[in-house]
Amino acid sequence: MDNPVLRKELMRYRLKVAKPVKLATVLVVILIFLLLYIEIGLSLHNSSNQGSDASDLCNLLLWLQFLGVLIFAPGIMCSSIAQEREQQTLDMLLYSPLKTEEIVFGKITARIIAVSFLLLLIAPLILICALIAMNRGSLHLFNVMNAYLTTFITVFFALAISLFYSWRLKRTLYALIATYSTVIGLLIIADSMVSVALSIIAGSGNGSSPLLWINPVMLFNQALSPDLAHPQSAIFQLLGLAFYLVCSFILIWTVIRGLKRNRTNTA
Amino acid sequence: MSIRQNGTERNHSMAMIEISNLSKEYRTSGQKLLAVNNISLALDKGDIFGFIGPNGAGKTTTIKMIATLLVPSSGSVFVDGLDVVKEPDKVRSILGYMPDSFGVYDDIKVWEYLDFFAAAYKISKDKRPAIIDDVLSLTDLSVKKNAYVESLSRGMKQRLCLAKTLVHDPKVMLLDEPASGLDPRARIEIRELLRELQRMGKTIMISSHILPEMEEFCNKIGIIEKGEMIVSGDVRTISRQVRGNQVIEITVLEELERAVSLLESMNEYVNDVKIMSRSHNENQNTHFSSSTGHSLQFGYIGEPNHEYVVLNSLVDSGLKIRAFHSPKADLEDVFMRVTKGLVN
Ligand SMILES: Nc1ncnc2c1ncn2[C@@H]1O[C@H](COP(=O)(O)OP(=O)(O)OP(=O)(O)O)[C@@H](O)[C@H]1O
Ligand SMILES: [Mg+2]
C-alpha cells in the first residue's frame, strides 16, 4: 500500500454512490450468495451420487471462473496506460519522481487485487463442493490447486498482454480488441486450428503437438482433469505455464523500458 | 543561495535558470525544423519571466527542454546549477512544470488528487494534509477540497493543476500558457496567484501570447519568433523601447498649432508629432475653425502608464482637449510589429 499509483488505481474502482446504497448493495450480494450456498448444499445433500455431483459442480465452477476472469482481466487492464494517455495525464505521471516500475506494478497489482476479489467471492462455493468431492475421492486436491495456479498464471499473462497493448496502441478500445484477438483468437482458436492442421499433415493420430500447450484452454483442462494416458502432458502443462510467465515478464519489462524512454522524450 | 558542495559545476554564477546557445531541431519524416535557434537567457532567483511569441514560435519547445522533457540539439540549460541533461531527476525535484495541455484524474476527489502527487514526490504521510491545505488555499480551492475533480470548472481544474505543481514547493516554476482558455475573471485570479508566488520568492517562467497581461507582473520578458529570441531583458527597458512606438491621438477643439508646439517642447515624453486633420476651410482661413475638432498624433516615449503627464500639461496650458487616447497603444502593437508574423 506504499505505492501511490496502486492506491490511486484502487480509489478509482470506488463506487460513487451514497453510503446507504453501498451498504444495501453489499447486503443484497451477501444474501444472494448465502441463498445460493444453502440451495447447493441442500441439493448436494439430497443427491444420490454426492461425490460425482460435487466434483462435476466443482469442475464447472472452476471452468466458469477461469473463463470469466480471463475475459474480465483484460477488460480492466486495457485502460491502464491508454486511458492516462487519452485523458492527458500520462505525461504528468511520468514527470513525477515515481519510478516507472512503481507505476507499472502499481497498475498491475490493482488489477490483480480486483481479480482476486472476484475469485474470493466464488471461493467458498468451490471450497464446499471441492471438500465434499475430495471426501468421496472423486476429486484430488492437487488438481484443484493446479486449476487455481493455472488460472492465476493465465490471467497474469492476459494482464501483461493487455498492459503491453495499452502502452503500445494508445487507445483503450484498440488495446481491448488486440488483447482479445491475441488471447481468444490467437492462443485459443488459431492455435487449436493450426495444431489440428499439423496433426493431419503429419498423419499421426495421437494429437498433442507441443504447439497445443500454449493454448490456455488446453492447459486448464490438463490441470483439472489430467490426461492419464499421456503422462508427458503434465510436463507440457508445466512448460506452458512457464512459457506464460516468461512472456509476461518480457512484456512487462518492455513496457517499463518503453515508459522510461518516454520519461525524457514526450515530444 | 548555497553553493553545492558535492560535485556538480557551480561556476554558473547565481542564475536560477541559465540557458546558453540553446537549439532544438525536430526531424520528422526527413524534414528538419529548427524550432529553437541559439537562445541564451539568465534568470535570477525571484525573477518572473514572460516568454512571449506567436503560435509555433518555440516557446513550448524551450520550456520542455528546461523541464528535462526534451533533449537539446545543442547548447546547455542549468537550473539552480544542475545540468538538465545530466541530472534530470534532481532538476525535476526543484521544478514545478505545468504543461500547455494537461488532463486531470476525474474520478477522485480534489484532496486525493493532490495527495497522490504529494505521495509521488515522496512527501511523508503526516506532512501531506498540511501541504494540501496550503496549496488549496493558495489556489483558492479550499471549498472544493472534498469535491470530485470532474465537478470542477475548467478554470478550477487549471488552478488544481497549478496546486499540483506546488505540492513539492519547487524553487522554479515553468508555466506554459497557464491562463489559456480562461475567462477574464479567472485570468485575473491566476494573475493574483502568480503575484503571491512571486512574493514567496519563486523563479517563474511563464509563456503567453498575451502581452499586456504579462507586462503587469513580469520583471523580465523575452519575445521569441521563429525560434529566435528577438528581444529579451528588463520589462521596463523593453517597454520603453516599445513605447517609443506607442501612438497617442489627441483631438483639440481649437488651437491645433499651439498644441503641436507644446507637444514638441516636451521632448522627454513626445516625439514625432503629426497633424491628422484640420477643418475644411483651413486652407482659406488662417484661423482654425471653432466648430470642428482637429486631430494630431504623437509618439509617446515616457514611462509606461504616465501618459497623463502630457495630458495634464496640455490641460494646464488651457487647451480644450476633446479626446486623448491611444488607438492601438499597447505591447501587442509592438509585438505585432516585432514579430512581423514570421511564423515557421
Ligand atoms: N514533436 C514535434 N515534432 C516536430 N515538430 C514539432 C514538434 N513539436 C513542435 N514542433 C514544431 O516546432 C515549432 C515550435 O513549436 P512550439 O510548440 O514550441 O511552439 P509554441 O511557441 O509553444 O507555440 P504555441 O503558442 O502554439 O503553443 C513549430 O513549428 C512546431 O510545428
Ligand atoms: Mg506552446
CSV table of N, CA and C in Angstrom, one decimal, chain A residues 1-9 11-17 22 83-84 87-99 102-103 107 261-267, chain B residues 26 64 66-71 88-89 91-92 95-97 99 101-109 111-113 115-117 119-122 125 128 148 150 161 164 174:
chain,number,residue,atom,x,y,z
A,1,MET,N,0.8,-1.2,0.0
A,1,MET,CA,0.0,0.0,0.0
A,1,MET,C,0.8,1.3,0.0
A,2,ASP,N,2.2,1.1,-0.1
A,2,ASP,CA,3.1,2.2,-0.1
A,2,ASP,C,3.1,2.9,-1.4
A,3,ASN,N,2.7,2.1,-2.4
A,3,ASN,CA,2.7,2.6,-3.8
A,3,ASN,C,1.6,3.6,-4.1
A,4,PRO,N,1.9,4.9,-4.3
A,4,PRO,CA,0.8,5.8,-4.6
A,4,PRO,C,-0.1,5.5,-5.8
A,5,VAL,N,0.6,4.9,-6.8
A,5,VAL,CA,-0.2,4.5,-8.0
A,5,VAL,C,-1.2,3.5,-7.7
A,6,LEU,N,-0.8,2.5,-6.9
A,6,LEU,CA,-1.7,1.4,-6.5
A,6,LEU,C,-2.9,2.0,-5.8
A,7,ARG,N,-2.6,2.9,-4.9
A,7,ARG,CA,-3.6,3.5,-4.0
A,7,ARG,C,-4.6,4.3,-4.9
A,8,LYS,N,-4.0,5.0,-5.9
A,8,LYS,CA,-4.9,5.8,-6.7
A,8,LYS,C,-5.7,4.9,-7.6
A,9,GLU,N,-5.1,3.8,-8.1
A,9,GLU,CA,-5.9,3.0,-9.0
A,9,GLU,C,-7.1,2.3,-8.3
A,11,MET,N,-8.6,3.5,-5.7
A,11,MET,CA,-9.6,4.6,-5.5
A,11,MET,C,-10.5,4.7,-6.6
A,12,ARG,N,-10.0,4.5,-7.8
A,12,ARG,CA,-10.9,4.7,-9.0
A,12,ARG,C,-11.9,3.6,-9.2
A,13,TYR,N,-11.7,2.5,-8.4
A,13,TYR,CA,-12.8,1.4,-8.5
A,13,TYR,C,-14.0,1.8,-7.7
A,14,ARG,N,-13.7,2.7,-6.8
A,14,ARG,CA,-14.7,3.1,-5.8
A,14,ARG,C,-16.0,3.5,-6.5
A,15,LEU,N,-17.1,3.0,-5.9
A,15,LEU,CA,-18.4,3.4,-6.5
A,15,LEU,C,-18.8,4.7,-5.9
A,16,LYS,N,-19.2,5.6,-6.9
A,16,LYS,CA,-19.5,6.9,-6.4
A,16,LYS,C,-21.0,7.0,-6.0
A,17,VAL,N,-21.4,6.2,-5.0
A,17,VAL,CA,-22.8,6.3,-4.6
A,17,VAL,C,-22.8,6.5,-3.1
A,22,LYS,N,-24.5,1.8,-0.9
A,22,LYS,CA,-23.4,0.8,-0.9
A,22,LYS,C,-23.7,-0.3,0.0
A,83,GLN,N,-5.6,4.9,-21.1
A,83,GLN,CA,-6.5,5.9,-20.5
A,83,GLN,C,-5.8,7.2,-20.0
A,84,GLU,N,-4.6,6.9,-19.4
A,84,GLU,CA,-3.8,8.0,-19.0
A,84,GLU,C,-3.4,8.9,-20.2
A,87,GLN,N,-6.6,10.8,-21.4
A,87,GLN,CA,-7.0,12.0,-20.6
A,87,GLN,C,-5.9,12.9,-20.3
A,88,GLN,N,-4.8,12.7,-21.0
A,88,GLN,CA,-3.6,13.6,-20.9
A,88,GLN,C,-3.0,13.7,-19.5
A,89,THR,N,-3.0,12.5,-18.9
A,89,THR,CA,-2.4,12.6,-17.5
A,89,THR,C,-1.1,11.8,-17.5
A,90,LEU,N,-0.8,11.1,-18.6
A,90,LEU,CA,0.4,10.2,-18.6
A,90,LEU,C,1.7,11.0,-18.4
A,91,ASP,N,1.8,12.1,-19.2
A,91,ASP,CA,3.0,12.9,-19.1
A,91,ASP,C,3.3,13.4,-17.7
A,92,MET,N,2.2,13.8,-17.0
A,92,MET,CA,2.4,14.3,-15.7
A,92,MET,C,2.8,13.2,-14.7
A,93,LEU,N,2.2,12.0,-15.0
A,93,LEU,CA,2.6,10.8,-14.2
A,93,LEU,C,4.1,10.5,-14.3
A,94,LEU,N,4.5,10.5,-15.6
A,94,LEU,CA,5.9,10.2,-15.9
A,94,LEU,C,6.8,11.3,-15.4
A,95,TYR,N,6.3,12.5,-15.3
A,95,TYR,CA,7.1,13.6,-14.9
A,95,TYR,C,7.4,13.6,-13.4
A,96,SER,N,6.5,13.0,-12.7
A,96,SER,CA,6.7,12.9,-11.2
A,96,SER,C,7.9,12.0,-10.9
A,97,PRO,N,8.4,12.1,-9.7
A,97,PRO,CA,9.6,11.2,-9.4
A,97,PRO,C,9.2,9.7,-9.2
A,98,LEU,N,8.0,9.4,-9.5
A,98,LEU,CA,7.6,7.9,-9.4
A,98,LEU,C,8.5,7.1,-10.4
A,99,LYS,N,8.9,6.0,-9.9
A,99,LYS,CA,9.7,5.1,-10.8
A,99,LYS,C,8.7,4.5,-11.8
A,102,GLU,N,7.3,1.4,-10.4
A,102,GLU,CA,6.3,1.7,-9.4
A,102,GLU,C,4.9,1.9,-10.1
A,103,ILE,N,5.0,2.6,-11.2
A,103,ILE,CA,3.8,2.9,-11.9
A,103,ILE,C,3.2,1.6,-12.5
A,107,LYS,N,-0.2,-0.5,-11.2
A,107,LYS,CA,-1.3,-0.7,-12.0
A,107,LYS,C,-1.7,-2.2,-12.1
A,261,ARG,N,11.8,5.5,-21.5
A,261,ARG,CA,12.3,6.3,-22.6
A,261,ARG,C,11.3,7.5,-22.8
A,262,ASN,N,10.0,7.2,-22.6
A,262,ASN,CA,9.0,8.3,-22.7
A,262,ASN,C,9.2,9.4,-21.7
A,263,ARG,N,9.8,9.0,-20.5
A,263,ARG,CA,10.0,9.9,-19.4
A,263,ARG,C,10.8,11.2,-19.9
A,264,THR,N,11.8,11.0,-20.7
A,264,THR,CA,12.6,12.1,-21.1
A,264,THR,C,12.3,12.5,-22.6
A,265,ASN,N,11.3,11.9,-23.2
A,265,ASN,CA,11.0,12.3,-24.6
A,265,ASN,C,9.6,12.2,-24.9
A,266,THR,N,8.8,13.2,-24.4
A,266,THR,CA,7.4,13.1,-24.6
A,266,THR,C,7.0,13.9,-25.9
A,267,ALA,N,8.0,14.2,-26.7
A,267,ALA,CA,7.7,15.0,-27.9
A,267,ALA,C,6.8,14.3,-28.9
B,26,TYR,N,13.9,19.6,-34.8
B,26,TYR,CA,13.0,18.4,-34.9
B,26,TYR,C,13.2,17.8,-36.2
B,64,LYS,N,10.0,22.8,-22.6
B,64,LYS,CA,10.2,21.4,-22.4
B,64,LYS,C,11.7,21.0,-22.2
B,66,ILE,N,13.9,22.9,-20.8
B,66,ILE,CA,14.3,23.3,-19.4
B,66,ILE,C,13.7,22.3,-18.4
B,67,ALA,N,12.5,21.8,-18.8
B,67,ALA,CA,11.8,20.8,-17.9
B,67,ALA,C,12.3,19.4,-18.0
B,68,THR,N,13.4,19.2,-18.7
B,68,THR,CA,14.1,17.9,-18.9
B,68,THR,C,13.2,17.0,-19.8
B,69,LEU,N,12.2,17.5,-20.5
B,69,LEU,CA,11.4,16.6,-21.3
B,69,LEU,C,11.9,16.4,-22.7
B,70,LEU,N,12.7,17.3,-23.1
B,70,LEU,CA,13.3,17.2,-24.5
B,70,LEU,C,14.8,17.4,-24.3
B,71,VAL,N,15.5,16.6,-25.1
B,71,VAL,CA,17.0,16.8,-25.0
B,71,VAL,C,17.4,17.8,-26.1
B,88,PRO,N,18.5,15.0,-14.7
B,88,PRO,CA,17.1,15.4,-14.9
B,88,PRO,C,16.3,15.1,-13.6
B,89,ASP,N,16.6,14.1,-12.9
B,89,ASP,CA,15.7,13.8,-11.7
B,89,ASP,C,15.9,14.9,-10.6
B,91,VAL,N,16.8,17.9,-11.2
B,91,VAL,CA,16.2,19.2,-11.7
B,91,VAL,C,14.7,19.1,-11.5
B,92,ARG,N,14.1,17.9,-11.8
B,92,ARG,CA,12.6,17.8,-11.7
B,92,ARG,C,12.2,18.0,-10.2
B,95,LEU,N,11.7,21.7,-9.8
B,95,LEU,CA,10.9,22.3,-10.8
B,95,LEU,C,9.4,22.1,-10.6
B,96,GLY,N,8.6,23.1,-10.8
B,96,GLY,CA,7.2,22.8,-11.0
B,96,GLY,C,6.8,23.1,-12.4
B,97,TYR,N,6.4,22.1,-13.1
B,97,TYR,CA,6.1,22.3,-14.5
B,97,TYR,C,4.6,22.1,-14.8
B,99,PRO,N,2.3,21.8,-18.0
B,99,PRO,CA,2.3,21.8,-19.4
B,99,PRO,C,1.2,22.6,-20.1
B,101,SER,N,-1.0,21.7,-22.3
B,101,SER,CA,-2.3,20.9,-22.3
B,101,SER,C,-2.1,19.8,-21.3
B,102,PHE,N,-3.1,19.6,-20.5
B,102,PHE,CA,-3.0,18.6,-19.4
B,102,PHE,C,-4.3,18.0,-19.1
B,103,GLY,N,-4.4,16.9,-18.5
B,103,GLY,CA,-5.6,16.3,-18.0
B,103,GLY,C,-5.6,16.2,-16.5
B,104,VAL,N,-6.7,15.8,-16.0
B,104,VAL,CA,-6.7,15.6,-14.5
B,104,VAL,C,-7.5,14.2,-14.3
B,105,TYR,N,-7.2,13.6,-13.2
B,105,TYR,CA,-8.0,12.4,-12.9
B,105,TYR,C,-9.3,12.8,-12.4
B,106,ASP,N,-10.4,12.5,-13.2
B,106,ASP,CA,-11.7,12.9,-12.9
B,106,ASP,C,-12.4,12.3,-11.7
B,107,ASP,N,-12.0,11.0,-11.6
B,107,ASP,CA,-12.9,10.2,-10.7
B,107,ASP,C,-12.3,10.1,-9.3
B,108,ILE,N,-11.5,11.0,-8.9
B,108,ILE,CA,-11.1,11.1,-7.5
B,108,ILE,C,-11.3,12.5,-7.0
B,109,LYS,N,-11.2,12.6,-5.7
B,109,LYS,CA,-11.5,13.9,-5.1
B,109,LYS,C,-10.3,14.8,-5.1
B,111,TRP,N,-8.7,16.6,-2.9
B,111,TRP,CA,-7.6,16.4,-2.0
B,111,TRP,C,-6.9,15.1,-2.3
B,112,GLU,N,-7.6,14.1,-2.8
B,112,GLU,CA,-7.0,12.8,-3.1
B,112,GLU,C,-6.0,13.0,-4.3
B,113,TYR,N,-6.4,13.8,-5.2
B,113,TYR,CA,-5.6,14.1,-6.4
B,113,TYR,C,-4.3,14.7,-5.9
B,115,ASP,N,-3.1,14.6,-2.9
B,115,ASP,CA,-2.4,13.6,-2.0
B,115,ASP,C,-1.6,12.6,-2.9
B,116,PHE,N,-2.2,12.3,-4.0
B,116,PHE,CA,-1.5,11.3,-4.9
B,116,PHE,C,-0.1,11.9,-5.4
B,117,PHE,N,-0.2,13.2,-5.8
B,117,PHE,CA,1.1,13.8,-6.3
B,117,PHE,C,2.0,14.1,-5.2
B,119,ALA,N,2.4,12.2,-2.6
B,119,ALA,CA,3.0,10.9,-2.3
B,119,ALA,C,4.0,10.6,-3.4
B,120,ALA,N,3.7,11.0,-4.6
B,120,ALA,CA,4.6,10.7,-5.7
B,120,ALA,C,5.9,11.4,-5.5
B,121,TYR,N,5.8,12.6,-4.9
B,121,TYR,CA,7.0,13.4,-4.6
B,121,TYR,C,7.6,13.0,-3.2
B,122,LYS,N,7.2,11.8,-2.8
B,122,LYS,CA,7.8,11.2,-1.5
B,122,LYS,C,7.7,12.1,-0.3
B,125,LYS,N,3.6,10.9,4.9
B,125,LYS,CA,2.1,10.9,5.1
B,125,LYS,C,1.6,11.9,6.1
B,128,ARG,N,1.6,15.6,4.5
B,128,ARG,CA,0.7,15.9,3.4
B,128,ARG,C,-0.5,16.7,3.7
B,148,TYR,N,-15.4,16.0,-6.2
B,148,TYR,CA,-14.8,15.2,-7.2
B,148,TYR,C,-14.2,16.1,-8.2
B,150,GLU,N,-14.1,15.9,-11.3
B,150,GLU,CA,-14.9,16.1,-12.5
B,150,GLU,C,-15.9,17.2,-12.3
B,161,CYS,N,-4.4,22.1,-11.2
B,161,CYS,CA,-3.1,21.7,-11.8
B,161,CYS,C,-1.9,22.6,-11.3
B,164,LYS,N,-1.2,21.4,-7.9
B,164,LYS,CA,-0.4,20.1,-8.0
B,164,LYS,C,1.0,20.4,-8.2
B,174,LEU,N,7.7,26.5,-14.2
B,174,LEU,CA,7.6,26.7,-15.7
B,174,LEU,C,6.2,26.5,-16.0
